[in-house]
Amino acid sequence: MQLKNVAQAKLPTPWGEFTIVGFEELATGKDHVAMVFGDITKQQSVLTRVHSECLTGDALFSLRCDCGFQLEAALKHIAQAGSGILLYHRQEGRNIGLLNKIRAYALQDTGLDTVQANHQLGFAADERDFTICADMLTLLDVKVIRLLTNNPEKIRVLEQAGIKITERVPLEVGENPNNEHYLQTKAEKMGHLLHLHAINNDYD
């Protein structure tokens, strides 16, 4: 177990009242949170989203990615379902950190894709550790989930860590002219399960 549960409180949101649960990594002191909606103890398979921190998308409304759109859609989906969990996994920029993510953005502005930019900076395409999310679920006493994701790697790692996934629930939102290449790279180079549509000009 890499984490301990340290605090929880009510968290009202536009989609209803969640309970926010704070976790601390034992080795590093880094923190992560879970947002729990409704009574998850009554669900045989809990609707769950693993959402990796993205300050630019989640808080600063960036259109370079689909992260902020996915965060809002997941919270809405969980609330509409009546119960569920969103794990906010604080590994910014696929765990290269905020400043390196900005450096990667600058490289993407010169024509590199997101994978090439990470490699140029000396990182793997994805540096995240999803076993931390399995530990959060275990501390919440959740072993069986329906996972809101387009990323098969999350499924593989969580199942390998002992979490049973009964269903993958797609979460395809936020496609726009600014993130078209980013989403294509996720599908073609990282294996994300996306059905990309013709880009419209709603965000021009």
PDB file of C-alpha atoms in Angstrom:
ATOM      1  CA  MET A   1       0.000   0.000   0.000  1.00  0.00           C
ATOM      2  CA  GLN A   2       1.482   3.316  -1.137  1.00  0.00           C
ATOM      3  CA  LEU A   3      -1.102   5.602   0.495  1.00  0.00           C
ATOM      4  CA  LYS A   4      -2.944   6.464   3.663  1.00  0.00           C
ATOM      5  CA  ASN A   5      -6.360   8.083   4.029  1.00  0.00           C
ATOM      6  CA  VAL A   6      -5.932  11.383   5.901  1.00  0.00           C
ATOM      7  CA  ALA A   7      -9.104  13.498   5.629  1.00  0.00           C
ATOM      8  CA  GLN A   8     -12.578  13.805   4.185  1.00  0.00           C
ATOM      9  CA  ALA A   9     -15.314  16.433   3.945  1.00  0.00           C
ATOM     10  CA  LYS A  10     -18.471  17.354   2.050  1.00  0.00           C
ATOM     11  CA  LEU A  11     -17.919  19.029  -1.320  1.00  0.00           C
ATOM     12  CA  PRO A  12     -20.938  20.636  -2.993  1.00  0.00           C
ATOM     13  CA  THR A  13     -20.609  20.956  -6.775  1.00  0.00           C
ATOM     14  CA  PRO A  14     -22.849  22.015  -9.674  1.00  0.00           C
ATOM     15  CA  TRP A  15     -23.693  18.291 -10.101  1.00  0.00           C
ATOM     16  CA  GLY A  16     -24.569  17.609  -6.468  1.00  0.00           C
ATOM     17  CA  GLU A  17     -22.849  17.018  -3.168  1.00  0.00           C
ATOM     18  CA  PHE A  18     -19.786  14.780  -3.237  1.00  0.00           C
ATOM     19  CA  THR A  19     -17.554  13.651  -0.387  1.00  0.00           C
ATOM     20  CA  ILE A  20     -13.928  14.556  -1.026  1.00  0.00           C
ATOM     21  CA  VAL A  21     -11.412  12.118   0.464  1.00  0.00           C
ATOM     22  CA  GLY A  22      -7.738  13.063   0.752  1.00  0.00           C
ATOM     23  CA  PHE A  23      -4.885  10.566   0.490  1.00  0.00           C
ATOM     24  CA  GLU A  24      -1.166  10.967   1.139  1.00  0.00           C
ATOM     25  CA  GLU A  25       1.639   8.956  -0.419  1.00  0.00           C
ATOM     26  CA  LEU A  26       3.610   7.281   2.365  1.00  0.00           C
ATOM     27  CA  ALA A  27       6.998   7.650   0.684  1.00  0.00           C
ATOM     28  CA  THR A  28       6.750  11.163  -0.737  1.00  0.00           C
ATOM     29  CA  GLY A  29       3.960  13.019   1.081  1.00  0.00           C
ATOM     30  CA  LYS A  30       2.304  13.823  -2.257  1.00  0.00           C
ATOM     31  CA  ASP A  31      -1.476  14.043  -2.141  1.00  0.00           C
ATOM     32  CA  HIS A  32      -4.357  12.740  -4.250  1.00  0.00           C
ATOM     33  CA  VAL A  33      -8.127  12.921  -3.775  1.00  0.00           C
ATOM     34  CA  ALA A  34     -11.243  10.914  -4.469  1.00  0.00           C
ATOM     35  CA  MET A  35     -14.657  12.465  -5.038  1.00  0.00           C
ATOM     36  CA  VAL A  36     -17.345  10.042  -3.897  1.00  0.00           C
ATOM     37  CA  PHE A  37     -20.993  10.505  -4.829  1.00  0.00           C
ATOM     38  CA  GLY A  38     -23.907   8.681  -3.228  1.00  0.00           C
ATOM     39  CA  ASP A  39     -23.799   5.327  -1.458  1.00  0.00           C
ATOM     40  CA  ILE A  40     -21.139   3.297  -3.240  1.00  0.00           C
ATOM     41  CA  THR A  41     -21.590   0.396  -0.790  1.00  0.00           C
ATOM     42  CA  LYS A  42     -24.858  -0.556  -2.492  1.00  0.00           C
ATOM     43  CA  GLN A  43     -23.257  -0.959  -5.925  1.00  0.00           C
ATOM     44  CA  GLN A  44     -21.891  -4.320  -7.054  1.00  0.00           C
ATOM     45  CA  SER A  45     -19.777  -2.504  -9.646  1.00  0.00           C
ATOM     46  CA  VAL A  46     -18.999   1.143  -8.869  1.00  0.00           C
ATOM     47  CA  LEU A  47     -18.897   3.670 -11.704  1.00  0.00           C
ATOM     48  CA  THR A  48     -15.379   5.112 -11.508  1.00  0.00           C
ATOM     49  CA  ARG A  49     -13.275   7.671 -13.329  1.00  0.00           C
ATOM     50  CA  VAL A  50      -9.479   7.877 -12.980  1.00  0.00           C
ATOM     51  CA  HIS A  51      -8.712  11.498 -13.880  1.00  0.00           C
ATOM     52  CA  SER A  52      -5.113  12.671 -14.018  1.00  0.00           C
ATOM     53  CA  GLU A  53      -4.414  16.222 -12.937  1.00  0.00           C
ATOM     54  CA  CYS A  54      -4.298  18.771 -15.754  1.00  0.00           C
ATOM     55  CA  LEU A  55      -4.124  22.329 -14.442  1.00  0.00           C
ATOM     56  CA  THR A  56      -4.249  23.838 -17.921  1.00  0.00           C
ATOM     57  CA  GLY A  57      -7.313  21.860 -18.963  1.00  0.00           C
ATOM     58  CA  ASP A  58      -9.136  21.421 -15.657  1.00  0.00           C
ATOM     59  CA  ALA A  59      -8.716  24.958 -14.276  1.00  0.00           C
ATOM     60  CA  LEU A  60      -7.455  27.198 -17.079  1.00  0.00           C
ATOM     61  CA  PHE A  61      -9.887  26.078 -19.818  1.00  0.00           C
ATOM     62  CA  SER A  62      -7.228  24.966 -22.308  1.00  0.00           C
ATOM     63  CA  LEU A  63      -8.510  23.626 -25.619  1.00  0.00           C
ATOM     64  CA  ARG A  64      -5.183  21.869 -26.333  1.00  0.00           C
ATOM     65  CA  CYS A  65      -6.477  18.711 -24.638  1.00  0.00           C
ATOM     66  CA  ASP A  66      -9.776  17.086 -23.694  1.00  0.00           C
ATOM     67  CA  CYS A  67      -9.045  16.908 -19.952  1.00  0.00           C
ATOM     68  CA  GLY A  68     -11.322  19.637 -18.622  1.00  0.00           C
ATOM     69  CA  PHE A  69     -14.187  18.386 -20.763  1.00  0.00           C
ATOM     70  CA  GLN A  70     -13.648  14.841 -19.468  1.00  0.00           C
ATOM     71  CA  LEU A  71     -13.542  16.011 -15.844  1.00  0.00           C
ATOM     72  CA  GLU A  72     -16.888  17.801 -16.091  1.00  0.00           C
ATOM     73  CA  ALA A  73     -18.495  15.015 -18.131  1.00  0.00           C
ATOM     74  CA  ALA A  74     -17.335  12.366 -15.661  1.00  0.00           C
ATOM     75  CA  LEU A  75     -18.682  14.235 -12.627  1.00  0.00           C
ATOM     76  CA  LYS A  76     -21.995  14.762 -14.406  1.00  0.00           C
ATOM     77  CA  HIS A  77     -22.149  11.107 -15.460  1.00  0.00           C
ATOM     78  CA  ILE A  78     -21.430   9.896 -11.918  1.00  0.00           C
ATOM     79  CA  ALA A  79     -24.056  12.221 -10.418  1.00  0.00           C
ATOM     80  CA  GLN A  80     -26.665  11.139 -12.969  1.00  0.00           C
ATOM     81  CA  ALA A  81     -25.897   7.491 -12.168  1.00  0.00           C
ATOM     82  CA  GLY A  82     -26.693   8.166  -8.507  1.00  0.00           C
ATOM     83  CA  SER A  83     -23.340   7.015  -7.143  1.00  0.00           C
ATOM     84  CA  GLY A  84     -19.728   6.630  -8.145  1.00  0.00           C
ATOM     85  CA  ILE A  85     -16.162   7.784  -7.673  1.00  0.00           C
ATOM     86  CA  LEU A  86     -13.814  10.181  -9.417  1.00  0.00           C
ATOM     87  CA  LEU A  87     -10.173   9.630  -8.495  1.00  0.00           C
ATOM     88  CA  TYR A  88      -8.164  12.823  -9.016  1.00  0.00           C
ATOM     89  CA  HIS A  89      -4.711  11.451  -9.703  1.00  0.00           C
ATOM     90  CA  ARG A  90      -2.198  14.240  -9.092  1.00  0.00           C
ATOM     91  CA  GLN A  91       0.435  13.374 -11.680  1.00  0.00           C
ATOM     92  CA  GLU A  92       0.408  16.488 -13.843  1.00  0.00           C
ATOM     93  CA  GLY A  93       1.278  16.241 -17.519  1.00  0.00           C
ATOM     94  CA  ARG A  94       1.376  12.431 -17.548  1.00  0.00           C
ATOM     95  CA  ASN A  95       3.636  12.825 -14.495  1.00  0.00           C
ATOM     96  CA  ILE A  96       6.300  15.050 -16.052  1.00  0.00           C
ATOM     97  CA  GLY A  97       5.131  18.066 -14.038  1.00  0.00           C
ATOM     98  CA  LEU A  98       3.552  21.360 -14.955  1.00  0.00           C
ATOM     99  CA  LEU A  99       6.684  23.208 -16.115  1.00  0.00           C
ATOM    100  CA  ASN A 100       7.831  20.313 -18.273  1.00  0.00           C
ATOM    101  CA  LYS A 101       4.340  20.132 -19.721  1.00  0.00           C
ATOM    102  CA  ILE A 102       4.644  23.781 -20.755  1.00  0.00           C
ATOM    103  CA  ARG A 103       8.034  22.963 -22.302  1.00  0.00           C
ATOM    104  CA  ALA A 104       6.340  20.104 -24.154  1.00  0.00           C
ATOM    105  CA  TYR A 105       3.647  22.518 -25.362  1.00  0.00           C
ATOM    106  CA  ALA A 106       6.385  24.759 -26.778  1.00  0.00           C
ATOM    107  CA  LEU A 107       7.859  21.801 -28.651  1.00  0.00           C
ATOM    108  CA  GLN A 108       4.402  20.916 -29.956  1.00  0.00           C
ATOM    109  CA  ASP A 109       4.110  24.496 -31.232  1.00  0.00           C
ATOM    110  CA  THR A 110       7.113  23.722 -33.485  1.00  0.00           C
ATOM    111  CA  GLY A 111       5.355  20.677 -34.987  1.00  0.00           C
ATOM    112  CA  LEU A 112       6.135  17.776 -32.653  1.00  0.00           C
ATOM    113  CA  ASP A 113       3.277  15.648 -31.343  1.00  0.00           C
ATOM    114  CA  THR A 114       2.768  15.042 -27.625  1.00  0.00           C
ATOM    115  CA  VAL A 115       4.714  11.760 -27.632  1.00  0.00           C
ATOM    116  CA  GLN A 116       7.634  13.234 -29.586  1.00  0.00           C
ATOM    117  CA  ALA A 117       7.722  16.249 -27.266  1.00  0.00           C
ATOM    118  CA  ASN A 118       7.928  14.044 -24.173  1.00  0.00           C
ATOM    119  CA  HIS A 119      10.718  12.003 -25.735  1.00  0.00           C
ATOM    120  CA  GLN A 120      12.585  15.197 -26.698  1.00  0.00           C
ATOM    121  CA  LEU A 121      12.505  16.197 -23.017  1.00  0.00           C
ATOM    122  CA  GLY A 122      13.836  12.797 -21.937  1.00  0.00           C
ATOM    123  CA  PHE A 123      10.558  11.274 -20.725  1.00  0.00           C
ATOM    124  CA  ALA A 124       8.494   8.270 -21.737  1.00  0.00           C
ATOM    125  CA  ALA A 125       5.252   8.964 -23.588  1.00  0.00           C
ATOM    126  CA  ASP A 126       3.394   8.359 -20.307  1.00  0.00           C
ATOM    127  CA  GLU A 127       5.112   8.431 -16.901  1.00  0.00           C
ATOM    128  CA  ARG A 128       1.990   7.922 -14.764  1.00  0.00           C
ATOM    129  CA  ASP A 129       1.653   5.253 -12.058  1.00  0.00           C
ATOM    130  CA  PHE A 130      -1.941   4.040 -11.961  1.00  0.00           C
ATOM    131  CA  THR A 131      -1.262   1.563  -9.126  1.00  0.00           C
ATOM    132  CA  ILE A 132      -1.780   4.551  -6.800  1.00  0.00           C
ATOM    133  CA  CYS A 133      -5.376   4.660  -8.059  1.00  0.00           C
ATOM    134  CA  ALA A 134      -5.822   0.987  -7.207  1.00  0.00           C
ATOM    135  CA  ASP A 135      -4.644   1.789  -3.678  1.00  0.00           C
ATOM    136  CA  MET A 136      -7.188   4.617  -3.415  1.00  0.00           C
ATOM    137  CA  LEU A 137      -9.959   2.233  -4.433  1.00  0.00           C
ATOM    138  CA  THR A 138      -8.775  -0.359  -1.926  1.00  0.00           C
ATOM    139  CA  LEU A 139      -8.808   2.229   0.877  1.00  0.00           C
ATOM    140  CA  LEU A 140     -12.376   3.107  -0.178  1.00  0.00           C
ATOM    141  CA  ASP A 141     -13.196  -0.624   0.076  1.00  0.00           C
ATOM    142  CA  VAL A 142     -14.000  -0.826  -3.632  1.00  0.00           C
ATOM    143  CA  LYS A 143     -12.818  -3.872  -5.563  1.00  0.00           C
ATOM    144  CA  VAL A 144     -15.197  -4.009  -8.555  1.00  0.00           C
ATOM    145  CA  ILE A 145     -15.774  -1.077 -10.903  1.00  0.00           C
ATOM    146  CA  ARG A 146     -17.133   0.139 -14.224  1.00  0.00           C
ATOM    147  CA  LEU A 147     -14.380   2.368 -15.559  1.00  0.00           C
ATOM    148  CA  LEU A 148     -15.019   5.624 -17.430  1.00  0.00           C
ATOM    149  CA  THR A 149     -12.025   5.658 -19.775  1.00  0.00           C
ATOM    150  CA  ASN A 150     -10.716   5.567 -23.321  1.00  0.00           C
ATOM    151  CA  ASN A 151      -7.293   4.350 -22.156  1.00  0.00           C
ATOM    152  CA  PRO A 152      -6.659   0.564 -22.156  1.00  0.00           C
ATOM    153  CA  GLU A 153      -3.512   1.057 -20.050  1.00  0.00           C
ATOM    154  CA  LYS A 154      -5.615   2.160 -17.083  1.00  0.00           C
ATOM    155  CA  ILE A 155      -7.627  -1.041 -17.391  1.00  0.00           C
ATOM    156  CA  ARG A 156      -4.509  -3.204 -17.621  1.00  0.00           C
ATOM    157  CA  VAL A 157      -2.755  -1.658 -14.620  1.00  0.00           C
ATOM    158  CA  LEU A 158      -5.826  -1.574 -12.364  1.00  0.00           C
ATOM    159  CA  GLU A 159      -6.691  -5.196 -13.158  1.00  0.00           C
ATOM    160  CA  GLN A 160      -3.095  -6.227 -12.563  1.00  0.00           C
ATOM    161  CA  ALA A 161      -3.315  -4.470  -9.179  1.00  0.00           C
ATOM    162  CA  GLY A 162      -6.365  -6.522  -8.198  1.00  0.00           C
ATOM    163  CA  ILE A 163      -9.286  -4.295  -9.238  1.00  0.00           C
ATOM    164  CA  LYS A 164     -11.973  -6.102 -11.224  1.00  0.00           C
ATOM    165  CA  ILE A 165     -13.367  -4.076 -14.138  1.00  0.00           C
ATOM    166  CA  THR A 166     -16.743  -5.271 -15.363  1.00  0.00           C
ATOM    167  CA  GLU A 167     -17.217  -2.657 -18.096  1.00  0.00           C
ATOM    168  CA  ARG A 168     -15.364   0.084 -19.939  1.00  0.00           C
ATOM    169  CA  VAL A 169     -17.572   3.148 -20.288  1.00  0.00           C
ATOM    170  CA  PRO A 170     -16.322   5.449 -23.083  1.00  0.00           C
ATOM    171  CA  LEU A 171     -15.754   9.131 -22.301  1.00  0.00           C
ATOM    172  CA  GLU A 172     -15.300  10.939 -25.613  1.00  0.00           C
ATOM    173  CA  VAL A 173     -15.905  14.671 -25.250  1.00  0.00           C
ATOM    174  CA  GLY A 174     -14.210  17.960 -26.023  1.00  0.00           C
ATOM    175  CA  GLU A 175     -12.972  17.362 -29.557  1.00  0.00           C
ATOM    176  CA  ASN A 176     -12.149  20.699 -31.196  1.00  0.00           C
ATOM    177  CA  PRO A 177      -9.806  22.180 -33.820  1.00  0.00           C
ATOM    178  CA  ASN A 178      -7.107  22.911 -31.232  1.00  0.00           C
ATOM    179  CA  ASN A 179      -6.779  19.330 -29.955  1.00  0.00           C
ATOM    180  CA  GLU A 180      -7.380  17.368 -33.161  1.00  0.00           C
ATOM    181  CA  HIS A 181      -3.707  16.367 -33.560  1.00  0.00           C
ATOM    182  CA  TYR A 182      -3.417  15.617 -29.822  1.00  0.00           C
ATOM    183  CA  LEU A 183      -6.374  13.222 -29.940  1.00  0.00           C
ATOM    184  CA  GLN A 184      -5.122  11.580 -33.119  1.00  0.00           C
ATOM    185  CA  THR A 185      -1.767  10.997 -31.414  1.00  0.00           C
ATOM    186  CA  LYS A 186      -3.474   9.440 -28.394  1.00  0.00           C
ATOM    187  CA  ALA A 187      -5.375   7.078 -30.681  1.00  0.00           C
ATOM    188  CA  GLU A 188      -2.568   6.209 -33.085  1.00  0.00           C
ATOM    189  CA  LYS A 189       0.496   6.159 -30.805  1.00  0.00           C
ATOM    190  CA  MET A 190      -0.931   5.446 -27.342  1.00  0.00           C
ATOM    191  CA  GLY A 191      -3.762   3.072 -28.196  1.00  0.00           C
ATOM    192  CA  HIS A 192      -6.613   5.137 -26.793  1.00  0.00           C
ATOM    193  CA  LEU A 193     -10.011   3.903 -27.929  1.00  0.00           C
ATOM    194  CA  LEU A 194     -11.339   6.954 -29.722  1.00  0.00           C
ATOM    195  CA  HIS A 195     -13.763   7.438 -32.590  1.00  0.00           C
ATOM    196  CA  LEU A 196     -12.683  10.830 -33.854  1.00  0.00           C
ATOM    197  CA  HIS A 197     -15.255  12.909 -35.671  1.00  0.00           C
ATOM    198  CA  ALA A 198     -14.975  15.557 -38.324  1.00  0.00           C
ATOM    199  CA  ILE A 199     -13.778  18.658 -36.530  1.00  0.00           C
ATOM    200  CA  ASN A 200     -16.221  21.547 -36.535  1.00  0.00           C
ATOM    201  CA  ASN A 201     -15.477  25.206 -36.023  1.00  0.00           C
ATOM    202  CA  ASP A 202     -17.473  25.840 -32.865  1.00  0.00           C
ATOM    203  CA  TYR A 203     -14.328  27.031 -31.030  1.00  0.00           C
ATOM    204  CA  ASP A 204     -12.942  29.313 -33.759  1.00  0.00           C
TER     205      ASP A 204
END
